[in-house]
Coordinates of C-alpha atoms and ligand atoms in Angstrom, one line a residue:
X1 CA -2.7 77.2 101.6
X2 CA -5.4 76.6 98.9
X3 CA -8.5 78.8 98.5
X4 CA -10.6 75.9 99.7
X5 CA -8.5 75.3 102.8
X6 CA -8.6 79.0 103.6
X7 CA -12.4 79.1 103.4
X8 CA -12.7 76.0 105.7
X9 CA -10.2 77.5 108.2
X10 CA -12.1 80.8 108.3
X11 CA -15.4 79.0 108.8
X12 CA -13.9 77.0 111.7
X13 CA -12.4 80.1 113.3
X14 CA -15.7 81.9 113.0
X15 CA -17.5 78.8 114.5
X16 CA -15.0 78.8 117.4
X17 CA -16.0 82.4 118.3
X18 CA -19.3 80.8 119.4
X19 CA -21.5 83.4 117.7
X20 CA -23.4 80.8 115.7
X21 CA -24.6 79.2 119.0
X22 CA -26.8 82.1 120.0
X23 CA -30.4 81.5 118.9
X24 CA -30.9 85.2 118.2
X25 CA -27.9 85.2 115.9
X26 CA -29.2 82.1 114.0
X27 CA -32.6 83.7 113.6
X28 CA -31.1 86.9 112.4
X29 CA -29.1 85.0 109.8
X30 CA -32.2 83.1 108.7
X31 CA -34.1 86.4 108.4
X32 CA -31.3 87.8 106.3
X33 CA -31.4 84.7 104.0
X34 CA -35.2 85.2 103.7
X35 CA -34.5 88.8 102.5
X36 CA -32.2 87.5 99.8
X37 CA -35.1 85.6 98.3
X38 CA -37.6 88.5 98.5
X39 CA -35.2 91.1 97.2
X40 CA -33.1 89.2 94.6
X41 CA -35.8 87.2 92.8
X42 CA -34.9 88.8 89.5
X43 CA -31.2 87.9 89.6
X44 CA -32.0 84.4 90.8
X45 CA -34.6 83.8 88.0
X46 CA -32.4 85.2 85.3
X47 CA -29.6 82.9 86.2
X48 CA -31.9 79.8 86.3
X49 CA -33.3 80.8 83.0
X50 CA -29.8 80.8 81.5
X51 CA -28.9 77.5 83.1
X52 CA -32.0 75.5 82.7
X53 CA -34.5 77.6 80.7
X54 CA -36.8 77.7 83.6
X55 CA -39.5 80.4 83.5
X56 CA -39.5 83.1 86.2
X57 CA -42.7 81.6 87.6
X58 CA -41.3 78.1 87.4
X59 CA -38.2 79.2 89.2
X60 CA -40.3 80.6 92.1
X61 CA -42.6 77.6 92.1
X62 CA -40.0 74.9 92.1
X63 CA -37.0 76.6 93.8
X64 CA -37.5 79.6 96.0
X65 CA -41.1 79.2 97.3
X66 CA -40.2 76.0 99.2
X67 CA -37.1 77.7 100.5
X68 CA -39.0 80.6 101.8
X69 CA -41.4 78.2 103.5
X70 CA -38.5 76.3 105.1
X71 CA -36.7 79.4 106.3
X72 CA -40.0 80.8 107.8
X73 CA -40.6 77.5 109.6
X74 CA -37.1 77.4 111.0
X75 CA -37.5 81.0 112.3
X76 CA -40.8 80.2 113.9
X77 CA -39.8 76.9 115.4
X78 CA -36.1 77.3 116.2
X79 CA -36.6 77.9 120.0
X80 CA -38.7 74.8 120.3
X81 CA -36.3 72.7 118.2
X82 CA -33.2 73.8 120.1
X83 CA -34.7 73.5 123.5
X84 CA -33.6 70.6 125.8
X85 CA -35.8 67.6 125.2
X86 CA -36.7 65.8 128.4
X87 CA -36.8 62.0 128.1
X88 CA -38.4 59.2 130.0
X89 CA -36.4 58.0 132.9
X90 CA -35.9 54.6 134.6
X91 CA -36.3 54.0 138.3
X92 CA -32.6 54.4 138.9
X93 CA -32.6 57.9 137.5
X94 CA -36.0 59.0 138.7
X95 CA -34.7 61.9 140.8
X96 CA -32.2 63.1 138.1
X97 CA -32.7 65.5 135.3
X98 CA -32.4 63.6 132.1
X99 CA -32.7 65.2 128.7
X100 CA -31.3 65.5 125.1
X101 CA -29.6 68.7 124.3
X102 CA -29.3 69.4 120.5
X103 CA -25.9 71.0 119.9
X104 CA -24.1 72.3 116.7
X105 CA -21.8 69.8 115.1
X106 CA -19.2 72.3 113.9
X107 CA -18.3 73.0 110.3
X108 CA -20.6 71.4 107.7
X109 CA -19.7 71.0 104.0
X110 CA -22.7 71.3 101.7
X111 CA -22.3 70.1 98.1
X112 CA -25.2 70.9 95.9
X113 CA -26.4 69.5 92.6
X114 CA -27.4 71.4 89.4
X115 CA -31.0 70.3 88.8
X116 CA -32.7 72.5 91.4
X117 CA -29.6 74.5 92.2
X118 CA -31.1 76.8 94.9
X119 CA -33.4 74.3 96.5
X120 CA -30.9 71.5 97.0
X121 CA -28.0 73.8 98.1
X122 CA -29.8 76.3 100.3
X123 CA -32.2 73.9 102.0
X124 CA -29.4 72.1 103.8
X125 CA -27.9 75.5 104.6
X126 CA -31.1 76.5 106.4
X127 CA -30.7 73.4 108.5
X128 CA -27.0 74.1 109.1
X129 CA -27.7 77.7 110.2
X130 CA -30.7 76.7 112.4
X131 CA -28.6 74.0 114.1
X132 CA -25.9 76.6 114.9
X133 CA -23.2 75.3 112.6
X134 CA -20.8 77.0 110.3
X135 CA -21.2 75.8 106.7
X136 CA -19.0 75.8 103.6
X137 CA -21.3 75.9 100.6
X138 CA -20.2 74.3 97.3
X139 CA -22.9 74.9 94.6
X140 CA -22.8 72.8 91.4
X141 CA -20.5 74.2 88.8
X142 CA -22.8 72.7 86.1
X143 CA -25.2 75.6 86.7
X144 CA -22.6 78.2 85.9
X145 CA -24.8 81.3 86.2
X146 CA -26.6 80.3 89.3
X147 CA -23.3 79.3 91.1
X148 CA -22.0 82.8 90.3
X149 CA -25.1 84.5 91.6
X150 CA -25.0 82.4 94.8
X151 CA -21.3 83.3 95.3
X152 CA -22.1 87.0 94.8
X153 CA -25.3 87.2 96.8
X154 CA -24.9 85.0 99.8
X155 CA -22.0 87.0 101.4
X156 CA -24.2 90.2 101.0
X157 CA -26.9 88.7 103.2
X158 CA -25.4 86.2 105.6
X159 CA -22.2 86.0 107.7
X160 CA -19.5 85.4 105.1
X161 CA -17.0 84.0 107.6
X162 CA -19.4 81.4 109.0
X163 CA -21.0 80.5 105.7
X164 CA -18.5 80.9 102.8
X165 CA -19.4 79.9 99.2
X166 CA -16.7 78.0 97.4
X167 CA -17.2 77.7 93.6
X168 CA -15.5 75.2 91.5
X169 CA -15.6 71.8 89.8
X170 CA -14.3 68.4 90.6
X171 CA -10.7 69.5 91.6
X172 CA -12.0 72.1 93.9
X173 CA -14.5 69.8 95.4
X174 CA -11.8 67.2 95.9
X175 CA -9.6 69.7 97.6
X176 CA -12.5 70.6 99.9
X177 CA -12.9 66.9 100.6
X178 CA -9.3 66.7 101.8
X179 CA -10.2 69.1 104.6
X180 CA -11.7 68.0 107.9
X181 CA -15.5 68.7 108.4
X182 CA -17.9 67.7 111.1
X183 CA -20.6 66.7 108.6
X184 CA -20.8 66.4 104.8
X185 CA -24.2 67.0 103.2
X186 CA -24.0 65.8 99.6
X187 CA -26.7 65.9 96.9
X188 CA -26.0 64.3 93.5
X189 CA -25.4 61.0 91.8
X190 CA -24.7 57.6 93.5
X191 CA -21.2 57.3 91.9
X192 CA -19.9 60.5 93.4
X193 CA -21.8 59.7 96.6
X194 CA -19.3 56.8 97.1
X195 CA -16.4 59.2 96.5
X196 CA -17.8 61.5 99.2
X197 CA -18.3 58.7 101.6
X198 CA -14.7 57.4 101.1
X199 CA -13.2 60.9 101.7
X200 CA -15.4 61.4 104.8
X201 CA -14.3 58.0 106.2
X202 CA -10.7 59.3 106.5
X203 CA -11.8 61.6 109.3
X204 CA -14.8 59.5 110.4
X205 CA -17.0 62.4 109.3
X206 CA -20.7 61.6 109.2
X207 CA -22.5 62.1 105.9
X208 CA -25.9 62.8 104.5
X209 CA -26.2 61.5 100.9
X210 CA -29.2 62.7 98.9
X211 CA -28.9 60.5 95.9
X212 CA -31.0 59.4 93.0
X213 CA -31.9 56.3 91.1
X214 CA -34.9 54.9 89.2
X215 CA -38.2 55.8 90.9
X216 CA -40.9 53.4 89.7
X217 CA -44.5 54.2 89.0
X218 CA -47.2 51.5 89.1
X219 CA -50.6 52.2 87.5
X220 CA -53.2 49.8 88.6
X221 CA -56.0 49.1 86.0
X222 CA -58.5 50.0 88.7
X223 CA -57.9 53.7 88.7
X224 CA -58.8 56.9 87.0
X225 CA -56.2 56.6 84.3
X226 CA -56.8 60.1 82.9
X227 CA -56.1 61.8 86.3
X228 CA -53.2 59.4 87.0
X229 CA -51.5 60.3 83.7
X230 CA -52.0 64.0 84.2
X231 CA -50.2 63.8 87.5
X232 CA -47.5 61.5 86.2
X233 CA -46.9 63.8 83.1
X234 CA -46.4 66.7 85.4
X235 CA -44.1 64.7 87.7
X236 CA -42.1 63.4 84.7
X237 CA -41.6 66.4 82.5
X238 CA -41.2 69.2 85.1
X239 CA -37.7 70.5 84.7
X240 CA -37.4 68.4 81.6
X241 CA -37.3 65.2 83.6
X242 CA -34.3 66.4 85.6
X243 CA -35.8 65.8 89.0
X244 CA -34.4 63.3 91.5
X245 CA -37.9 62.1 92.4
X246 CA -39.4 62.1 88.9
X247 CA -41.2 58.9 88.1
X248 CA -38.5 57.1 86.1
X249 CA -40.7 54.4 84.4
X250 CA -44.3 53.1 84.4
X251 CA -45.3 49.5 85.2
X252 CA -48.8 48.6 84.0
X253 CA -50.8 45.7 82.6
X254 CA -50.6 45.4 78.7
X255 CA -54.4 46.0 78.5
X256 CA -54.1 49.6 79.7
X257 CA -50.8 50.5 78.0
X258 CA -52.4 52.2 74.9
X259 CA -54.8 54.2 77.1
X260 CA -51.9 55.4 79.3
X261 CA -50.0 56.5 76.2
X262 CA -53.0 58.4 74.9
X263 CA -53.6 60.1 78.2
X264 CA -50.0 61.1 78.7
X265 CA -50.0 62.5 75.2
X266 CA -53.1 64.5 75.9
X267 CA -51.6 65.9 79.1
X268 CA -48.3 66.8 77.4
X269 CA -50.4 68.8 74.9
X270 CA -52.4 70.5 77.7
X271 CA -49.3 71.5 79.6
X272 CA -46.8 72.3 76.9
X273 CA -48.9 72.8 73.8
X274 CA -48.3 71.1 70.4
X275 CA -44.9 72.7 70.3
X276 CA -43.1 72.2 73.6
X277 CA -39.9 73.7 72.1
X278 CA -41.5 77.2 72.1
X279 CA -43.5 76.7 75.3
X280 CA -42.0 78.9 78.2
X281 CA -42.8 76.2 80.7
X282 CA -40.8 73.5 79.1
X283 CA -37.2 73.3 80.1
X284 CA -33.9 72.2 78.5
X285 CA -31.3 69.5 79.2
X286 CA -28.6 71.0 81.2
X287 CA -25.8 70.5 78.7
X288 CA -24.7 68.5 75.6
X289 CA -23.1 65.7 77.6
X290 CA -26.4 65.0 79.3
X291 CA -28.2 65.5 76.0
X292 CA -26.1 62.8 74.3
X293 CA -26.4 60.5 77.4
X294 CA -30.2 60.7 77.3
X295 CA -30.5 60.3 73.5
X296 CA -28.4 57.2 73.6
X297 CA -31.0 55.6 75.9
X298 CA -33.6 55.8 73.1
X299 CA -31.7 53.4 70.8
X300 CA -33.3 50.0 71.5
X301 CA -36.9 51.1 72.5
X302 CA -40.0 52.0 70.5
X303 CA -41.1 55.6 70.6
X304 CA -44.8 56.1 71.1
X305 CA -44.9 59.9 71.7
X306 CA -42.3 62.6 71.0
X307 CA -38.7 61.7 70.3
X308 CA -37.8 64.9 68.4
X309 CA -34.8 66.8 69.6
X310 CA -32.3 69.6 68.8
X311 CA -28.7 69.3 70.0
X312 CA -27.9 72.9 69.4
X313 CA -30.6 73.9 71.9
X314 CA -30.3 70.9 74.2
X315 CA -34.0 70.2 73.5
X316 CA -35.6 66.8 73.8
X317 CA -39.4 66.7 73.4
X318 CA -41.5 65.0 76.1
X319 CA -41.2 61.3 75.0
X320 CA -43.0 58.1 75.8
X321 CA -41.5 54.7 75.1
X322 CA -43.7 51.6 74.8
X323 CA -43.3 47.9 75.3
X324 CA -39.9 48.5 76.9
X325 CA -37.9 45.5 77.9
X326 CA -36.1 45.3 81.3
X327 CA -32.8 44.9 79.4
X328 CA -33.3 48.0 77.3
X329 CA -30.7 50.8 77.6
X330 CA -33.3 53.2 79.1
X331 CA -33.8 50.7 82.0
X332 CA -30.1 50.5 83.1
X333 CA -29.6 53.8 84.8
X334 CA -31.6 56.7 86.2
X335 CA -33.0 58.5 83.1
X336 CA -32.9 62.1 84.5
X337 CA -34.4 63.4 81.3
X338 CA -37.8 63.6 79.5
X339 CA -38.2 59.9 78.5
X340 CA -41.0 57.9 80.0
X341 CA -40.7 54.1 79.4
X342 CA -43.7 51.9 79.9
X343 CA -43.0 48.3 80.9
X344 CA -45.9 45.9 80.6
X345 CA -46.2 43.6 83.6
X346 CA -48.9 40.9 84.3
X347 CA -50.2 42.6 87.4
X348 CA -49.4 43.7 91.0
X349 CA -47.3 40.5 91.8
X350 CA -45.0 41.0 88.9
X351 CA -44.7 44.8 89.6
X352 CA -43.7 44.2 93.2
X353 CA -41.1 41.6 92.2
X354 CA -39.8 43.9 89.5
X355 CA -39.3 46.7 92.0
X356 CA -37.8 44.5 94.7
X357 CA -35.2 43.0 92.3
X358 CA -33.7 46.5 91.8
X359 CA -32.1 49.0 94.1
X360 CA -34.3 50.7 96.7
X361 CA -35.8 53.8 95.0
X362 CA -35.9 57.4 96.3
X363 CA -39.7 57.4 95.6
X364 CA -42.3 54.9 94.7
X365 CA -45.5 55.9 93.0
X366 CA -48.7 53.9 93.0
X367 CA -51.9 54.9 91.2
X368 CA -54.9 52.9 92.3
X369 CA -58.3 53.1 94.0
X370 CA -57.9 49.7 95.5
X371 CA -56.9 49.7 99.2
X372 CA -55.5 46.1 98.9
X373 CA -53.0 47.4 96.2
X374 CA -52.0 50.2 98.5
X375 CA -51.5 47.8 101.4
X376 CA -49.5 45.3 99.4
X377 CA -47.2 48.0 97.8
X378 CA -46.7 49.6 101.3
X379 CA -45.9 46.3 103.1
X380 CA -44.0 44.5 100.4
X381 CA -41.6 47.1 99.0
X382 CA -39.1 49.7 100.4
X383 CA -38.3 53.2 99.2
X384 CA -37.3 56.6 100.5
X385 CA -40.9 57.7 100.1
X386 CA -44.2 56.1 99.0
X387 CA -46.9 58.2 97.3
X388 CA -50.3 57.0 96.3
X389 CA -52.1 58.8 93.4
X390 CA -49.6 61.7 93.1
X391 CA -46.0 62.5 92.3
X392 CA -43.3 64.8 93.8
X393 CA -45.5 66.6 96.3
X394 CA -44.0 65.0 99.4
X395 CA -41.0 67.3 98.8
X396 CA -43.1 70.2 99.9
X397 CA -44.3 68.7 103.2
X398 CA -41.8 69.9 105.8
X399 CA -43.0 67.4 108.3
X400 CA -42.0 64.5 106.2
X401 CA -38.4 63.4 106.2
X402 CA -36.9 63.7 102.7
X403 CA -34.2 61.2 101.8
X404 CA -33.4 57.8 100.4
X405 CA -32.8 54.3 101.6
X406 CA -30.1 51.9 100.4
X407 CA -28.7 53.1 97.1
X408 CA -31.0 56.2 97.0
X409 CA -29.2 57.7 100.0
X410 CA -28.8 58.0 103.7
X411 CA -30.0 60.5 106.2
X412 CA -32.8 62.9 105.6
X413 CA -33.8 66.6 105.8
X414 CA -36.6 69.2 105.5
X415 CA -38.1 71.1 108.4
X416 CA -37.1 69.8 111.8
X417 CA -35.4 66.8 110.2
X418 CA -32.8 69.2 108.8
X419 CA -32.2 70.6 112.2
X420 CA -31.9 67.2 113.8
X421 CA -29.7 65.9 111.0
X422 CA -27.2 68.6 111.5
X423 CA -27.2 68.6 115.3
X424 CA -25.5 66.4 117.8
X425 CA -28.1 65.0 120.1
X426 CA -26.2 65.1 123.3
X427 CA -27.3 62.9 126.2
X428 CA -27.4 64.7 129.5
X429 CA -28.0 63.4 133.0
X430 CA -27.7 65.8 136.0
X431 CA -27.6 64.0 139.3
X432 CA -27.5 65.5 142.9
X433 CA -24.7 64.5 145.2
X434 CA -27.3 63.4 147.7
X435 CA -28.8 59.9 148.2
X436 CA -25.5 58.1 147.8
X437 CA -27.0 55.1 149.5
X438 CA -29.1 54.4 146.4
X439 CA -25.9 53.6 144.5
X440 CA -24.8 50.8 146.9
X441 CA -26.3 48.2 144.6
X442 CA -23.8 49.0 141.9
X443 CA -20.7 49.2 144.0
X444 CA -18.5 46.1 144.8
X445 CA -18.7 43.8 146.6
X446 CA -21.4 42.5 144.1
X447 CA -23.9 40.2 145.7
X448 CA -27.0 38.4 144.5
X449 CA -29.1 40.7 146.7
X450 CA -27.7 43.8 145.1
X451 CA -28.3 42.2 141.7
X452 CA -32.0 41.7 142.7
X453 CA -32.3 45.4 143.5
X454 CA -30.5 46.4 140.3
X455 CA -32.9 44.2 138.3
X456 CA -35.9 45.9 140.0
X457 CA -34.6 49.5 139.5
X458 CA -33.4 49.0 135.9
X459 CA -36.1 46.7 134.5
X460 CA -39.3 48.1 136.2
X461 CA -41.2 50.1 133.6
X462 CA -41.9 53.7 134.7
X463 CA -45.3 54.2 133.0
X464 CA -47.1 54.9 136.3
X465 CA -49.8 57.5 136.9
X466 CA -49.4 60.4 139.3
X467 CA -50.4 58.3 142.3
X468 CA -48.1 55.5 141.3
X469 CA -45.2 58.0 140.9
X470 CA -45.8 59.4 144.4
X471 CA -46.0 56.0 146.0
X472 CA -42.8 55.0 144.2
X473 CA -41.0 58.1 145.3
X474 CA -42.0 57.4 148.9
X475 CA -40.8 53.9 148.5
X476 CA -37.5 55.1 147.1
X477 CA -37.0 57.5 150.0
X478 CA -37.5 54.7 152.4
X479 CA -35.1 52.4 150.4
X480 CA -32.5 55.2 150.3
X481 CA -32.8 55.8 154.0
X482 CA -32.4 52.1 154.7
X483 CA -29.5 51.8 152.4
X484 CA -27.9 54.9 153.7
X485 CA -28.2 53.6 157.3
X486 CA -26.4 50.5 156.2
X487 CA -23.8 52.4 154.3
X488 CA -23.0 54.8 157.1
X489 CA -23.1 52.5 160.1
Ligands
LIG501 P1 -23.5 67.5 89.7 O1 -22.8 67.1 88.5 O2 -23.8 68.9 89.9 O3 -22.7 66.9 90.9 C1 -23.1 67.2 92.2 C2 -21.9 67.8 93.0 O4 -20.9 66.8 93.1 C3 -21.3 69.0 92.4 O5 -21.2 70.0 93.3 C4 -20.0 68.6 91.8 O6 -19.0 69.6 91.9 C5 -19.6 67.4 92.7 N1 -18.8 66.4 92.0 C6 -19.0 65.9 90.8 N2 -18.1 65.0 90.5 C7 -17.3 64.9 91.6 C8 -16.1 64.1 92.0 N3 -15.6 63.2 91.1 N4 -15.6 64.3 93.2 C9 -16.1 65.2 94.0 N5 -17.1 66.0 93.7 C10 -17.7 65.8 92.6 O7 -24.9 66.7 89.9 P2 -25.3 65.3 89.4 O8 -24.6 64.3 90.2 O9 -25.3 65.1 88.0 O10 -26.8 65.4 89.9 C11 -27.8 64.6 89.4 C12 -28.0 63.5 90.4 O11 -28.4 64.0 91.7 C13 -29.2 62.6 90.0 O12 -28.8 61.2 90.2 C14 -30.3 63.0 90.9 O13 -31.2 62.0 91.2 C15 -29.5 63.3 92.2 N6 -30.3 64.3 93.0 C16 -30.7 63.9 94.2 C17 -31.5 64.8 94.9 C18 -32.0 64.3 96.3 O14 -32.5 65.2 97.0 N7 -32.0 63.0 96.6 C19 -31.7 66.1 94.5 C20 -31.2 66.5 93.3 C21 -30.5 65.6 92.5

């Protein structure tokens, strides 16, 4: 039996003990996880520094702060989320108890990506624990140091049978994918997303795919370009552009292109000084493979800002490309690096067409003061998220579902959405054995008269007030009595 198979088996056996179903146990596990982030900040930050050259403050700001918030929210809200959810009834079921009961799915496989290795791996785990599941956690092997720290620390804080960590690369992940899970939660690129879905299909396992793609950014000429560029610069160059929701490229009218370039240049200097290479807040490309991939994208476009790089250090300076053509290399795939292409378009119409001709993005950013522009962008495009006059911040709003649409992914999470995503919403209807006469209309022999009653009981909307409900109940009792009399005699 492989190591991966053993871990899944152990997780299933632990799930079958039923201990993860207790709300107290789930809360305890979440509290323990919370402790990991308060007590082990140094180890976490050191590993992220080695993997991605993130500063200690940056690691907290972009990785663990959000996690602490999500864990706290789950602890506070779990009883409410897990409670039966009463639903509206129809006339036929008016005297029944009808509700949705969120239930654990079973064993969840969580496959994380490397760019925010804690955030994208542990956040789904918070949902899995809250929803009462067991979970096998597979951190990205690309963040070597973080994966090791995760493997070492998680078992010290949370139930290591229920939530084992399996480290490894492609062969290990593929071995995991040969096992049977009740849900697979994958974060990463679209190509591997298809591999995951194919493997899941063999067991009809549902999947959540948190993928990427090119997130466009439209700057309207009617806007504060200086503020817009500051926010875009932050969104683009944070984590050296290796953010799934980073603005991938800018669309704007040619008349404002130079102004945009100047303002982005100014913001780069403000944030990362004249020498980003020595600035503690500027990251590095994760490895040489990605370094080479990103540099190759520069080939057929004109550099307006930056462009300098150092392979030995995986450093690529914050870079802006001007007058970029849609056929340019940088426009073929998600950049996932610190290159910001600007594509001139004639205006809003062309920008909308440009966006709609491509795959649906994970995020769409619009910078404008014009309500009509906001309305048209909202109504005439589709994307995982739409932000007006800012970038990235929707990730921090737990009450917004985070996820893609079309090629940018399926399913969503954060806050209660994580809980719901990893729960089975079981439909429950509890009926009394009384009032059998009421059911006469559905039993053979079927007659037009019974059909008439069935139409009334099923189609009549039940949005009555208190008085209406009482009158209806009285009517039902009479109807039941009449039916019962006929049924019995
Ligand atoms: P990665 O290389 O770390 O891969 C992700 C996971 O897939 C890893 O755990 C890896 O072991 C596994 N994997 C890789 N190849 C595999 C294969 N052939 N078979 C089975 N498993 C395999 O990360 P990545 O894909 O380079 O991550 C970057 C991408 O992820 C970008 O496209 C980015 O936009 C996207 N992303 C999306 C989100 C989101 O929330 N939507 C968040 C972060 C990253």
